[in-house]
C-alpha positions as a printed NumPy array, in Angstrom:
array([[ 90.228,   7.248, 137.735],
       [ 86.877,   7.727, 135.482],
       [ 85.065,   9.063, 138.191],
       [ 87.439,  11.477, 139.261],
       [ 87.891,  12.744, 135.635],
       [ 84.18 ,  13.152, 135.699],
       [ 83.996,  14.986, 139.101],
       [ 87.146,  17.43 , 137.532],
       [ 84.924,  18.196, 134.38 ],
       [ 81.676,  18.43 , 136.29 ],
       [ 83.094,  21.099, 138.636],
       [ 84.968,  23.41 , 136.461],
       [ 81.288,  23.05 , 134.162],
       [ 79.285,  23.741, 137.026],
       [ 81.503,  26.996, 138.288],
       [ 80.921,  28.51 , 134.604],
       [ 77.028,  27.697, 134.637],
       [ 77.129,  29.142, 138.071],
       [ 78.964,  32.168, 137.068],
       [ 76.97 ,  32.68 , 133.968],
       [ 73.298,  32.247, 135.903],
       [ 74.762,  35.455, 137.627],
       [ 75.691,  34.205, 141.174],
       [ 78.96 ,  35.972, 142.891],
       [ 82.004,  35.139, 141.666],
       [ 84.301,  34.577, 144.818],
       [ 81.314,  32.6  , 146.181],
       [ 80.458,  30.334, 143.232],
       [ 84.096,  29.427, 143.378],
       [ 84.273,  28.125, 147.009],
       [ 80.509,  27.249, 147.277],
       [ 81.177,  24.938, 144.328],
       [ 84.897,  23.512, 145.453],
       [ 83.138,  22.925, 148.941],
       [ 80.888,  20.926, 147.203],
       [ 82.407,  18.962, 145.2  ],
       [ 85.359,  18.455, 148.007],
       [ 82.898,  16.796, 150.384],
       [ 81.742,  14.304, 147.748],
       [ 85.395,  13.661, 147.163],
       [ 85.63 ,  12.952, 150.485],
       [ 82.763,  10.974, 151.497],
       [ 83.748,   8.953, 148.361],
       [ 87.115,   8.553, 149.83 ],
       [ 88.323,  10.256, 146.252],
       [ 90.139,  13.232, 148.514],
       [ 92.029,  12.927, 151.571],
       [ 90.6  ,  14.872, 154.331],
       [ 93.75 ,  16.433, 155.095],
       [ 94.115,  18.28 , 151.546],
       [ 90.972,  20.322, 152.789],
       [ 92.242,  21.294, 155.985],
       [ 95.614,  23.079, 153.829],
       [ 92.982,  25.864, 152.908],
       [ 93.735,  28.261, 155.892],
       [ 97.536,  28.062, 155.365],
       [ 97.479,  29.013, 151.836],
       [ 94.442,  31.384, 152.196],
       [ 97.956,  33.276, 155.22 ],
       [100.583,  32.213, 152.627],
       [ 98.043,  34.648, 150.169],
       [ 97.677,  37.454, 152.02 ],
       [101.247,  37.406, 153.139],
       [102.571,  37.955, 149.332],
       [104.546,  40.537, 148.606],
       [103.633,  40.703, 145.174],
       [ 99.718,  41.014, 146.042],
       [100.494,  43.895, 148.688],
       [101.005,  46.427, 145.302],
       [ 97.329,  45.523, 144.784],
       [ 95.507,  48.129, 146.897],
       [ 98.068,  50.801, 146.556],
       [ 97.945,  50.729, 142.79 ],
       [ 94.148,  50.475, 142.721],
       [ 94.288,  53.52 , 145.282],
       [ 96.264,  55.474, 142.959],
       [ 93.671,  54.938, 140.148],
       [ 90.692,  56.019, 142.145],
       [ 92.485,  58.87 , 143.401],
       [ 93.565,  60.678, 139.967],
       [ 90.209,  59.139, 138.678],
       [ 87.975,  61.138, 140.89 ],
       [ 89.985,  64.405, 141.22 ],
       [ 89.233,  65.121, 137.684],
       [ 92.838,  64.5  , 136.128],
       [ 91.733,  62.975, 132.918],
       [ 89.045,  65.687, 132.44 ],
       [ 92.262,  67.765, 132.456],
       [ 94.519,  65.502, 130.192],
       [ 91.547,  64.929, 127.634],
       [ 90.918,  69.04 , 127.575],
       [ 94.412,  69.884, 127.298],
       [ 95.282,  67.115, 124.715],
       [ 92.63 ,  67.868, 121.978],
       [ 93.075,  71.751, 122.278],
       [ 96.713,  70.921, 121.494],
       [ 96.029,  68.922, 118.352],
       [ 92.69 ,  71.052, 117.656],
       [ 94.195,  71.929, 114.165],
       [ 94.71 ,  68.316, 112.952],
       [ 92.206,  66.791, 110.481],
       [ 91.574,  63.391, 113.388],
       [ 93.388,  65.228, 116.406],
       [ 90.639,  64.68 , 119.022],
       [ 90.938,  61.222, 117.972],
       [ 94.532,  61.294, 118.032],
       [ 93.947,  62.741, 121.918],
       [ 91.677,  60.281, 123.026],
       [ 94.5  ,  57.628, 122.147],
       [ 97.129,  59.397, 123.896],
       [ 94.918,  60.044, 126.693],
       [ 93.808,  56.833, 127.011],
       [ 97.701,  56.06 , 127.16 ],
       [ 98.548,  58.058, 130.067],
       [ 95.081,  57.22 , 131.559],
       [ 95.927,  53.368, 131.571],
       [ 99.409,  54.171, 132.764],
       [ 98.673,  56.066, 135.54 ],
       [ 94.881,  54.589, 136.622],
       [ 94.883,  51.333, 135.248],
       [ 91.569,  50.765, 135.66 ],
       [ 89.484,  49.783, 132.093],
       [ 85.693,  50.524, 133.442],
       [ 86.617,  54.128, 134.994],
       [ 88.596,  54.924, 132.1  ],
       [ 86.013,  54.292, 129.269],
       [ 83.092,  55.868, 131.449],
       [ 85.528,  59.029, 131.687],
       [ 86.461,  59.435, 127.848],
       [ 83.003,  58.78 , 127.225],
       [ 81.271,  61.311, 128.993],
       [ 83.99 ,  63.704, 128.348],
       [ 85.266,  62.948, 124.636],
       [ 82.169,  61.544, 122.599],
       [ 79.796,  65.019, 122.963],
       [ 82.392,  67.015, 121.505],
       [ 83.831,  64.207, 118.86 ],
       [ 80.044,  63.525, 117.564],
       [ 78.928,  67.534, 117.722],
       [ 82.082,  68.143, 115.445],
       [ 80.822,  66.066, 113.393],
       [ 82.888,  62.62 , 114.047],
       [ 81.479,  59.429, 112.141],
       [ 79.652,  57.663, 115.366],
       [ 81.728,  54.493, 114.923],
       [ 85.141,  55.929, 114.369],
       [ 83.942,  57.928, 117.571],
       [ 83.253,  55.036, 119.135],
       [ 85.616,  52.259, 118.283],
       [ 88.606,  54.758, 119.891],
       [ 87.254,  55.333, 123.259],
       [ 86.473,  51.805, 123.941],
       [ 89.896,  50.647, 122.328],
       [ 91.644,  53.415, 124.356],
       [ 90.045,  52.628, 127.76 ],
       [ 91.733,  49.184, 127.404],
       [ 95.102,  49.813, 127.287],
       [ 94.452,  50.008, 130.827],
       [ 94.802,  46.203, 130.724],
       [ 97.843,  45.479, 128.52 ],
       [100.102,  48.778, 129.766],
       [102.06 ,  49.017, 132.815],
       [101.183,  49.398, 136.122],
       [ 98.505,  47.405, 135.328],
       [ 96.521,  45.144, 137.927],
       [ 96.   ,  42.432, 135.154],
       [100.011,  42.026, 135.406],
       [100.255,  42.001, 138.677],
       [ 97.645,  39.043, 139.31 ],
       [ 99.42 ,  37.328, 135.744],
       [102.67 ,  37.468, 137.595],
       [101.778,  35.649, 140.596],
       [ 99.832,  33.331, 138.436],
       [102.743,  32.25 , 136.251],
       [105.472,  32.594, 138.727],
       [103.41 ,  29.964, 140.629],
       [102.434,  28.126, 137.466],
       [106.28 ,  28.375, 136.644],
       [107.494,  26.76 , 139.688],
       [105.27 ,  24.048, 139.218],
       [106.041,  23.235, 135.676],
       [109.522,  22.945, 137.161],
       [109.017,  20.788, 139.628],
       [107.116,  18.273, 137.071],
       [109.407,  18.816, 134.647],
       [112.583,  18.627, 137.069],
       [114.209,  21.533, 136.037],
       [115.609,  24.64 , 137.42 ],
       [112.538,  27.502, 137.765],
       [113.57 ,  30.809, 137.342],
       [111.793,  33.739, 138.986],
       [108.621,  35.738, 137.225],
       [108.134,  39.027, 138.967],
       [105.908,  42.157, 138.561],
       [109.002,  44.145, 136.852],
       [109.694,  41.098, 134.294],
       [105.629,  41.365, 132.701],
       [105.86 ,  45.328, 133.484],
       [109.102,  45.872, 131.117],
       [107.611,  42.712, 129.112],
       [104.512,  44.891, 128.221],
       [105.433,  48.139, 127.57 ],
       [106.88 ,  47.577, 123.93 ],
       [103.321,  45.749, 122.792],
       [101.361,  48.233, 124.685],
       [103.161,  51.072, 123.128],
       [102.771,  49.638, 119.786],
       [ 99.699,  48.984, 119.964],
       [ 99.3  ,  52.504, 120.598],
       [101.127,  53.251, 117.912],
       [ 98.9  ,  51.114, 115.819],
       [ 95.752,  52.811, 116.572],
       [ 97.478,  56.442, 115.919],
       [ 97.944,  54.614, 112.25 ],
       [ 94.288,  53.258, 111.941],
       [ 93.408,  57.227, 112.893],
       [ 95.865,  58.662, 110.305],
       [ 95.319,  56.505, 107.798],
       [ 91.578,  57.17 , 108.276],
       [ 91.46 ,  60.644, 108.421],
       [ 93.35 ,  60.749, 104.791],
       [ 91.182,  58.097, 103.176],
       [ 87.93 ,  59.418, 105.14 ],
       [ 88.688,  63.406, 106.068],
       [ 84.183,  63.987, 106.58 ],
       [ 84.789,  60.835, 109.638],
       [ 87.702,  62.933, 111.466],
       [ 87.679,  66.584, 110.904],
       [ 89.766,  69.   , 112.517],
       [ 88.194,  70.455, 115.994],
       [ 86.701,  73.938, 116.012],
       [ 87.026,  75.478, 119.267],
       [ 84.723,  78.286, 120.365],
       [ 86.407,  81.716, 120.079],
       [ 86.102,  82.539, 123.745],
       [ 88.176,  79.814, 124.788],
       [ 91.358,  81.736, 126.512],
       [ 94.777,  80.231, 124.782],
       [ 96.267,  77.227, 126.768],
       [ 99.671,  78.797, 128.699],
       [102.157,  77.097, 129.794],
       [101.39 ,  76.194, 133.07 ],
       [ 98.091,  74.638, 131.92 ],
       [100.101,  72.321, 129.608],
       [102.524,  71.638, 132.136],
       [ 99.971,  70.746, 135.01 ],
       [ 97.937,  68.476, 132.842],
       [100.383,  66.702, 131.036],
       [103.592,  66.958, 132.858],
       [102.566,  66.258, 136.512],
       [100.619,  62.551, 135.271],
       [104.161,  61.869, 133.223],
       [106.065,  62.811, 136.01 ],
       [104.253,  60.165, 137.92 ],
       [103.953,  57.64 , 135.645],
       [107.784,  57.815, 135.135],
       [108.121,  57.879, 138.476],
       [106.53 ,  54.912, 139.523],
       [107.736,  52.561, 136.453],
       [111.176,  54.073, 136.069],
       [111.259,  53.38 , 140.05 ],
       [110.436,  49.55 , 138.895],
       [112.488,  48.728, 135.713],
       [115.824,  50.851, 137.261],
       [115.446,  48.067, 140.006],
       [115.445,  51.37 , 142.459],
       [112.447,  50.033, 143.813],
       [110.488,  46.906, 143.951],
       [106.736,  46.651, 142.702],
       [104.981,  47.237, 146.023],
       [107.715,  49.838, 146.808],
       [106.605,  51.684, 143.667],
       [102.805,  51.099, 144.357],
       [103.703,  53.731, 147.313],
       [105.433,  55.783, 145.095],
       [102.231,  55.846, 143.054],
       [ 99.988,  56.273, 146.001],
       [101.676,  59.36 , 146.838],
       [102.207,  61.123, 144.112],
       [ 98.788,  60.576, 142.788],
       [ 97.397,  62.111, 146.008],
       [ 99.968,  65.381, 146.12 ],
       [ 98.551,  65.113, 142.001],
       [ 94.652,  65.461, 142.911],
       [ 95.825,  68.338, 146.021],
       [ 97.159,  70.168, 143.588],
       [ 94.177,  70.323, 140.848],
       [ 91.729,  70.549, 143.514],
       [ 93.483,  73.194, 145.691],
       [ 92.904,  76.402, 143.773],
       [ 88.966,  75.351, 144.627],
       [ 88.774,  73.824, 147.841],
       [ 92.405,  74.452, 149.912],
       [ 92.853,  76.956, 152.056],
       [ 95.504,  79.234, 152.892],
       [ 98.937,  77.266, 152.784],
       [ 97.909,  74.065, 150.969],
       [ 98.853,  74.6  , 147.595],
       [102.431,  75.731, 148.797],
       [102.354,  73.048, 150.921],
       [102.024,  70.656, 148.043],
       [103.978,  72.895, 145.732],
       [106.622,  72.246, 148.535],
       [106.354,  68.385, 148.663],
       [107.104,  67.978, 144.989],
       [110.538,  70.281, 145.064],
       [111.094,  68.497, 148.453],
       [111.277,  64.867, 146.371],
       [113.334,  66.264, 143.55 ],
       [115.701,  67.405, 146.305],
       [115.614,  64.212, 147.741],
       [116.152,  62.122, 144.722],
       [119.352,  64.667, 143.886],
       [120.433,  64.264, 147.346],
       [120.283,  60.456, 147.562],
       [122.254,  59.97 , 144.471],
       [124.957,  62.558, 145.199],
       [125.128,  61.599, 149.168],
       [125.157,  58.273, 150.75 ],
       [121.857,  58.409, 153.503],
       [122.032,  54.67 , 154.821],
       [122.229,  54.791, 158.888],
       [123.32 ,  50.817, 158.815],
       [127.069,  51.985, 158.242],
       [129.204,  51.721, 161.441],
       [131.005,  54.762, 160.523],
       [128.968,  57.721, 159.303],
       [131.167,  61.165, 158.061],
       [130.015,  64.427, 159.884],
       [128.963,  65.174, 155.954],
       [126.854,  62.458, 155.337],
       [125.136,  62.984, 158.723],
       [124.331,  66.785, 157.604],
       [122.682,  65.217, 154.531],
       [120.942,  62.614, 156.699],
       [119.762,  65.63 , 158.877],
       [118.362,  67.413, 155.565],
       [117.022,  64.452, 154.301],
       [114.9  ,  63.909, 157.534],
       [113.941,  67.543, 156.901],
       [112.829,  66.828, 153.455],
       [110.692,  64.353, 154.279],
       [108.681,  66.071, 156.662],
       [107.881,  68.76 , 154.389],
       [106.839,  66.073, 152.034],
       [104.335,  64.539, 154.546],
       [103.307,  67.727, 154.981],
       [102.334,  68.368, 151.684],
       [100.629,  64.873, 151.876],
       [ 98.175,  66.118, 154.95 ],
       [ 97.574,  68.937, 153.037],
       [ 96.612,  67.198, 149.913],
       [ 94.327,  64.896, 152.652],
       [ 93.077,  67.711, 153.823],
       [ 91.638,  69.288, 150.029],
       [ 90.512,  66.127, 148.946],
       [ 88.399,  65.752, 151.949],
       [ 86.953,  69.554, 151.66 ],
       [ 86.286,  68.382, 147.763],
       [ 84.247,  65.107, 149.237],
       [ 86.013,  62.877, 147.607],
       [ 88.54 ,  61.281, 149.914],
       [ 86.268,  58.87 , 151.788],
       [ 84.69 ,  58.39 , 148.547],
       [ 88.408,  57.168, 146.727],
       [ 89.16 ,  55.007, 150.234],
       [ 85.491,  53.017, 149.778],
       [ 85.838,  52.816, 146.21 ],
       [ 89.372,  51.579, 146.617],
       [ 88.624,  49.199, 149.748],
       [ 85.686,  47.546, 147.85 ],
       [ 87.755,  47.127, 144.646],
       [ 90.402,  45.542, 146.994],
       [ 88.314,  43.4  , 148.623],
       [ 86.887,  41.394, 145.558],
       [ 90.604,  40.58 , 144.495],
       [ 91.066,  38.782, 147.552],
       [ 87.687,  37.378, 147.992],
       [ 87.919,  35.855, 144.778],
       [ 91.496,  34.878, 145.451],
       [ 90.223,  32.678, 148.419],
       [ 87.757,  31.092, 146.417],
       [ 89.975,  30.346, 143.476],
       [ 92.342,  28.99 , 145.776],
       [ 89.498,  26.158, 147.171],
       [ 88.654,  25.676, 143.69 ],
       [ 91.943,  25.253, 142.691],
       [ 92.88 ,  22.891, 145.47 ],
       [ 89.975,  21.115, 145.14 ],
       [ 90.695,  20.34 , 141.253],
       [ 94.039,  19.742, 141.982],
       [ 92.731,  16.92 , 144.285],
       [ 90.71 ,  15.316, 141.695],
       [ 94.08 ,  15.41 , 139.539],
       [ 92.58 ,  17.653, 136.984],
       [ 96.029,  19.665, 136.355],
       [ 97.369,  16.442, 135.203],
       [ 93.955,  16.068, 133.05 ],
       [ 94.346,  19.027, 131.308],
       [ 98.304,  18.705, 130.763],
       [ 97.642,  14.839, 129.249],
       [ 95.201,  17.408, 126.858],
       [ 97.273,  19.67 , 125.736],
       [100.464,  17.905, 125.286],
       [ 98.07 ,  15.285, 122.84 ],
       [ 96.871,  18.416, 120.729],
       [ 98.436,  18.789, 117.465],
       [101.097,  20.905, 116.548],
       [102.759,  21.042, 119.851],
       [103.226,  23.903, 121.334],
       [101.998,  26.298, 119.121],
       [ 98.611,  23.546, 118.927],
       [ 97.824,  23.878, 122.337],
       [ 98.523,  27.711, 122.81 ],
       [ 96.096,  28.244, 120.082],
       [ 93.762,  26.392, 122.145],
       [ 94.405,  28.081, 125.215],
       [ 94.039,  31.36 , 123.745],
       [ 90.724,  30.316, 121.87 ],
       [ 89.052,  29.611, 125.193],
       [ 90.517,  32.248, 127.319],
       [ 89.293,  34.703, 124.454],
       [ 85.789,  33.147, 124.743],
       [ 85.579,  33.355, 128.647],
       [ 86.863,  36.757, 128.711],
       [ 83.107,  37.536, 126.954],
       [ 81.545,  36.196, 130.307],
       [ 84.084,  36.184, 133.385],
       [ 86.25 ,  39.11 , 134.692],
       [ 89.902,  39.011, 133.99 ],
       [ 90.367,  38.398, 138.094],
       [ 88.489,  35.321, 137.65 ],
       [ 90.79 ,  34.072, 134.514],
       [ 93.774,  34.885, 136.13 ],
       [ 93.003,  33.164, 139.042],
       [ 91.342,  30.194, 137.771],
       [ 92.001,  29.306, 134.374],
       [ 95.824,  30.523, 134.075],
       [ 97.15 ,  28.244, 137.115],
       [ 95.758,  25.013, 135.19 ],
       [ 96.973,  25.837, 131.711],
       [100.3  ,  27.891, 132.053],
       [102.161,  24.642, 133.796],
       [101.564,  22.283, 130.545],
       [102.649,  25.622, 128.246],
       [105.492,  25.74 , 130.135],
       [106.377,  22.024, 129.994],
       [105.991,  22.285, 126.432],
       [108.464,  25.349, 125.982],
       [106.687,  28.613, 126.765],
       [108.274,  31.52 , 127.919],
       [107.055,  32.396, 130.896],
       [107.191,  36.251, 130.534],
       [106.187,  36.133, 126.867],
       [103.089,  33.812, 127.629],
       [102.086,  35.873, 130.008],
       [101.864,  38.97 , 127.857],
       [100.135,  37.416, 124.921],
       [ 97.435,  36.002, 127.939],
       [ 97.279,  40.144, 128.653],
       [ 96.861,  41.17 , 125.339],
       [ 94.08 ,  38.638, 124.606],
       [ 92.333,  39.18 , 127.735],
       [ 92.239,  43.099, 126.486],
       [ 90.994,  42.146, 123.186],
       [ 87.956,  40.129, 124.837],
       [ 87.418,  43.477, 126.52 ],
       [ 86.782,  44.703, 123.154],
       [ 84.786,  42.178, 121.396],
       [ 81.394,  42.641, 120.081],
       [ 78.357,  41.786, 121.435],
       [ 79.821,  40.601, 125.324],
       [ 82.654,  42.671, 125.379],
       [ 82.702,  44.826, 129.079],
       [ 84.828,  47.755, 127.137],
       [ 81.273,  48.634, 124.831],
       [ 78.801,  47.808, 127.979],
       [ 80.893,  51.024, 129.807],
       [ 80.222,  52.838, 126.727],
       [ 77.137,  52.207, 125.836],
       [ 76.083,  52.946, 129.489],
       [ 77.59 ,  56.605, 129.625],
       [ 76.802,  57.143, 125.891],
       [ 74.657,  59.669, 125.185],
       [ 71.301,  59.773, 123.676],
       [ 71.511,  58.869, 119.385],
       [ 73.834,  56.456, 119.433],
       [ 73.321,  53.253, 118.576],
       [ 74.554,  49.653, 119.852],
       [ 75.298,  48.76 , 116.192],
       [ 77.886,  51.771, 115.512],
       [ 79.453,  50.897, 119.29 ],
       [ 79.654,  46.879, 117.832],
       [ 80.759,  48.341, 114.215],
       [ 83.373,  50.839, 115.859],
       [ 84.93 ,  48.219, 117.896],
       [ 85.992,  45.457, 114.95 ],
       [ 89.284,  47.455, 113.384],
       [ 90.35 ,  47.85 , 116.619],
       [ 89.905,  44.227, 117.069],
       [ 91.581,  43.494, 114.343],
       [ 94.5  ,  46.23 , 115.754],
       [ 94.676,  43.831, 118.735],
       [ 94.73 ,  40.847, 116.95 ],
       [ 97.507,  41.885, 114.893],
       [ 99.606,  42.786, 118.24 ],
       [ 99.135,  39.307, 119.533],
       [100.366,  37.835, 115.793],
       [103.131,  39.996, 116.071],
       [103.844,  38.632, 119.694],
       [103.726,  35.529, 119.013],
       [105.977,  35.478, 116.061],
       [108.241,  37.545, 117.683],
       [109.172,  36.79 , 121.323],
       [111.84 ,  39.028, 121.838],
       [108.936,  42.126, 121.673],
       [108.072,  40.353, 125.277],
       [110.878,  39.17 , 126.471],
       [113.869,  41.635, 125.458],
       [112.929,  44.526, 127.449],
       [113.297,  42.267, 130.643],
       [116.713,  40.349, 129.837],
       [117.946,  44.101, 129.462],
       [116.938,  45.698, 132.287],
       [117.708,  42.452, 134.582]])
């Protein structure tokens, strides 16, 4: 029993030296549970036959539907990413609020709100805001770390608001880690899905927007020479309308499309990833088309969009199943115009194909997209060696005897748990956490009366704030990347700590109050 406590310890230790010395994460994961599985074997510690279970849960893996929503969501993000629809949102946004003392602050929040709903994807959003937003913040004379501090807070949110990736991989982490408290616990496991953490987060993620919109106010009344009000250059035509309406509106649209789809329980989580697939390419058609379409494609497009209002009218005013035995001469009119509808939509989705490959950035969104892809399941098959590797060596057990001895209880070993997830999130990707750490801790958290949904959203929250935290924190090493010339790493690091504190007071808040986590989902289930 010593020894195998030792080989548990020495392989989760030698995975985070491995990790830290730089080596790839999926294959320091399997490299080192490959290891450490044949001296469990050769020291007749693991059965040979545990091993051999790899290639059935490696299928089992790639056959969840949960995981499937992966590369559709992460396609969605590189799409609107790369056809310049937060250039748009950020432009439109701060000349709206140009005439508030703080309002390009107050943009980049918002921004960073629709950017994280809609893309989802921390690295391209703070690389974006930064290039765009900082220039103009620090010419119109914003204080360096207020500047800063928002960009890198606001390309976060990405992590904690919903559709994010980090709650997709958290629910199949703690549905699993769920089912398995249950069964050593003997009680009744109820399901975790993508909706539960999606509804679960939106009320912290929207007050925690809320929160930095306070910090901002509050600032630019206390300190009115760190956010003035923007000056915009005289020959700047007035926005109209339409401008307002294709930057802002057509991103809502979406983004209500997609998680309204979800949390109506119209559409499950992989059948909203499509949703968002879609719409994000007839999205990037239409703001590239005026440049690089041709004749027909931006009706085309124009087209698609009425075509899905019609559709969604039609479908609630008309029943358009085909599994009924007995179909009215009516309904199979609206069944024809449905059909119809459709193919005008995929029309408008060629077209949009079509502009985004004249624009060069099609292939590009499909690579970036397919590589991005590829590491969540690469590192998926190595966590799932390492974890059945650990398992093997009884190191779940290990760590449950741990946490149940820690004082306090519950609220003892969650403080724990967070502690150390906080500190890893400095070195390891969220992927790796998910994968890795959350399957070994959430079981015993469970055991000892966690929520499942509510867990998993403070684990979100406090991955984000890790994001954030000064001097490892992946949020600032975007920034100060794409930063420009002048500033320096001390007013990035100085920038970033009332936003941590922001964060920290959303996870307090969580914490005391589980209902902010878990009400949204008992109401729309």
């Amino acid at each position: 029993m010593e020894l195998e406590l030792i080989l548990a310890i020495g392989m989760f230790a030698t995975a985070i030296l491995a990790l830290l010395a730089g080596y790839p994460v999926a294959l320091t994961l399997g490299g080192v549970a490959l290891i450490f599985g044949i001296i469990g074997v050769s020291l007749d510690l693991i059965p040979l036959p545990i091993l051999r279970n790899l290639p059935s849960r490696i299928l089992g893996s790639m056959e969840n539907q949960v995981l499937i929503a992966v590369p559709l969501f992460v396609l969605m993000g590189v799409i609107l990413e790369r056809s310049k629809v937060a250039d748009d949102l950020l432009h439109t946004a701060s000349r709206l609020l140009a005439g508030l003392r703080g309002g390009l602050g107050y943009a980049v929040v918002l921004v960073g709100a629709l950017l994280a709903a809609s893309t989802g994807i921390v690295g391209a959003t703070v690389i974006t805001m930064t290039l765009i937003a900082l220039p103009t913040m620090l010419r119109q004379g914003y204080d360096p770390k207020l500047a800063t501090g928002t960009i890198a807070a606001s390309g976060t949110l990405g992590q904690i608001i919903p559709p994010s990736i980090v709650l997709i991989l958290l629910a199949d982490a703690v549905s699993n880690a769920n089912q398995s408290a249950a069964m050593r616990s003997g009680q009744g496991a109820g399901v975790v899905s993508v909706g539960d953490l999606f509804a679960g987060a939106l009320l912290p993620g929207l007050m925690l927007v809320g929160l930095y919109l306070l910090y901002l106010i509050i600032t630019a009344i206390l300190r009115p020479s760190a956010s003035p009000a923007v000056t915009l250059d005289e020959d700047i035509e007035p926005l109209t309308l339409w401008d307002v309406t294709r930057s802002l509106g057509a991103p809502l649209l979406l983004i209500f499309a997609v998680l309204g789809s979800i949390l109506g329980g119209l559409a499950s989580p992989t059948e909203a990833s499509a949703i968002g697939a879609g719409g994000a390419l007839l999205l990037a058609g239409l703001r590239l088309a005026p440049e690089h379409g041709r004749a027909g494609d931006w009706s085309s497009i124009i087209g698609a969009f009425v075509s899905i209002l019609l559709l969604l009218t039609l479908s609630n005013v008309m029943d358009l199943r085909l599994s009924r035995e007995v179909i009215p001469t009516g309904d199979w009119v609206g069944i024809g115009f449905a059909i119809a509808l459709c193919l005008i939509v995929l029309g408008g989705l060629l077209s949009s194909v079509r502009v985004l490959v004249r624009a060069q950035q099609f292939g590009a969104a499909l690579t970036a997209g397919v590589h991005m892809t590829s590491m969540v399941f690469l590192i998926l098959i190595g966590a799932s060696l390492f974890a059945l590797v650990f398992r093997a060596y009884g190191g779940e057990h290990y760590v449950e005897a741990l946490l149940t001895a820690i004082p306090g209880g519950l609220w003892g070993a969650l403080a724990i748990t967070m502690l150390v997830m906080f500190i890893l999130g400095f070195f390891l990707d969220f992927i790796e956490i998910v994968f890795v750490v959350v399957p070994i801790v959430a079981p015993p958290l469970i055991i000892l009366g966690a929520d499942p949904v509510w867990l998993a959203i403070l684990m979100a929250l406090n991955l984000q704030t890790s994001f954030l935290t000064p001097p490892f924190g992946f949020a600032l090493f975007y920034l100060r990347g794409a930063a420009p010339e002048g500033v320096e790493t001390m007013d990035i690091w100085k920038g970033a700590i009332p936003f941590i504190g922001l964060q920290l007071t959303m996870i307090a808040l969580v914490a005391a109050i589980p209902a902010l986590a878990t009400w949204l989902p008992a109401f729309v289930s």
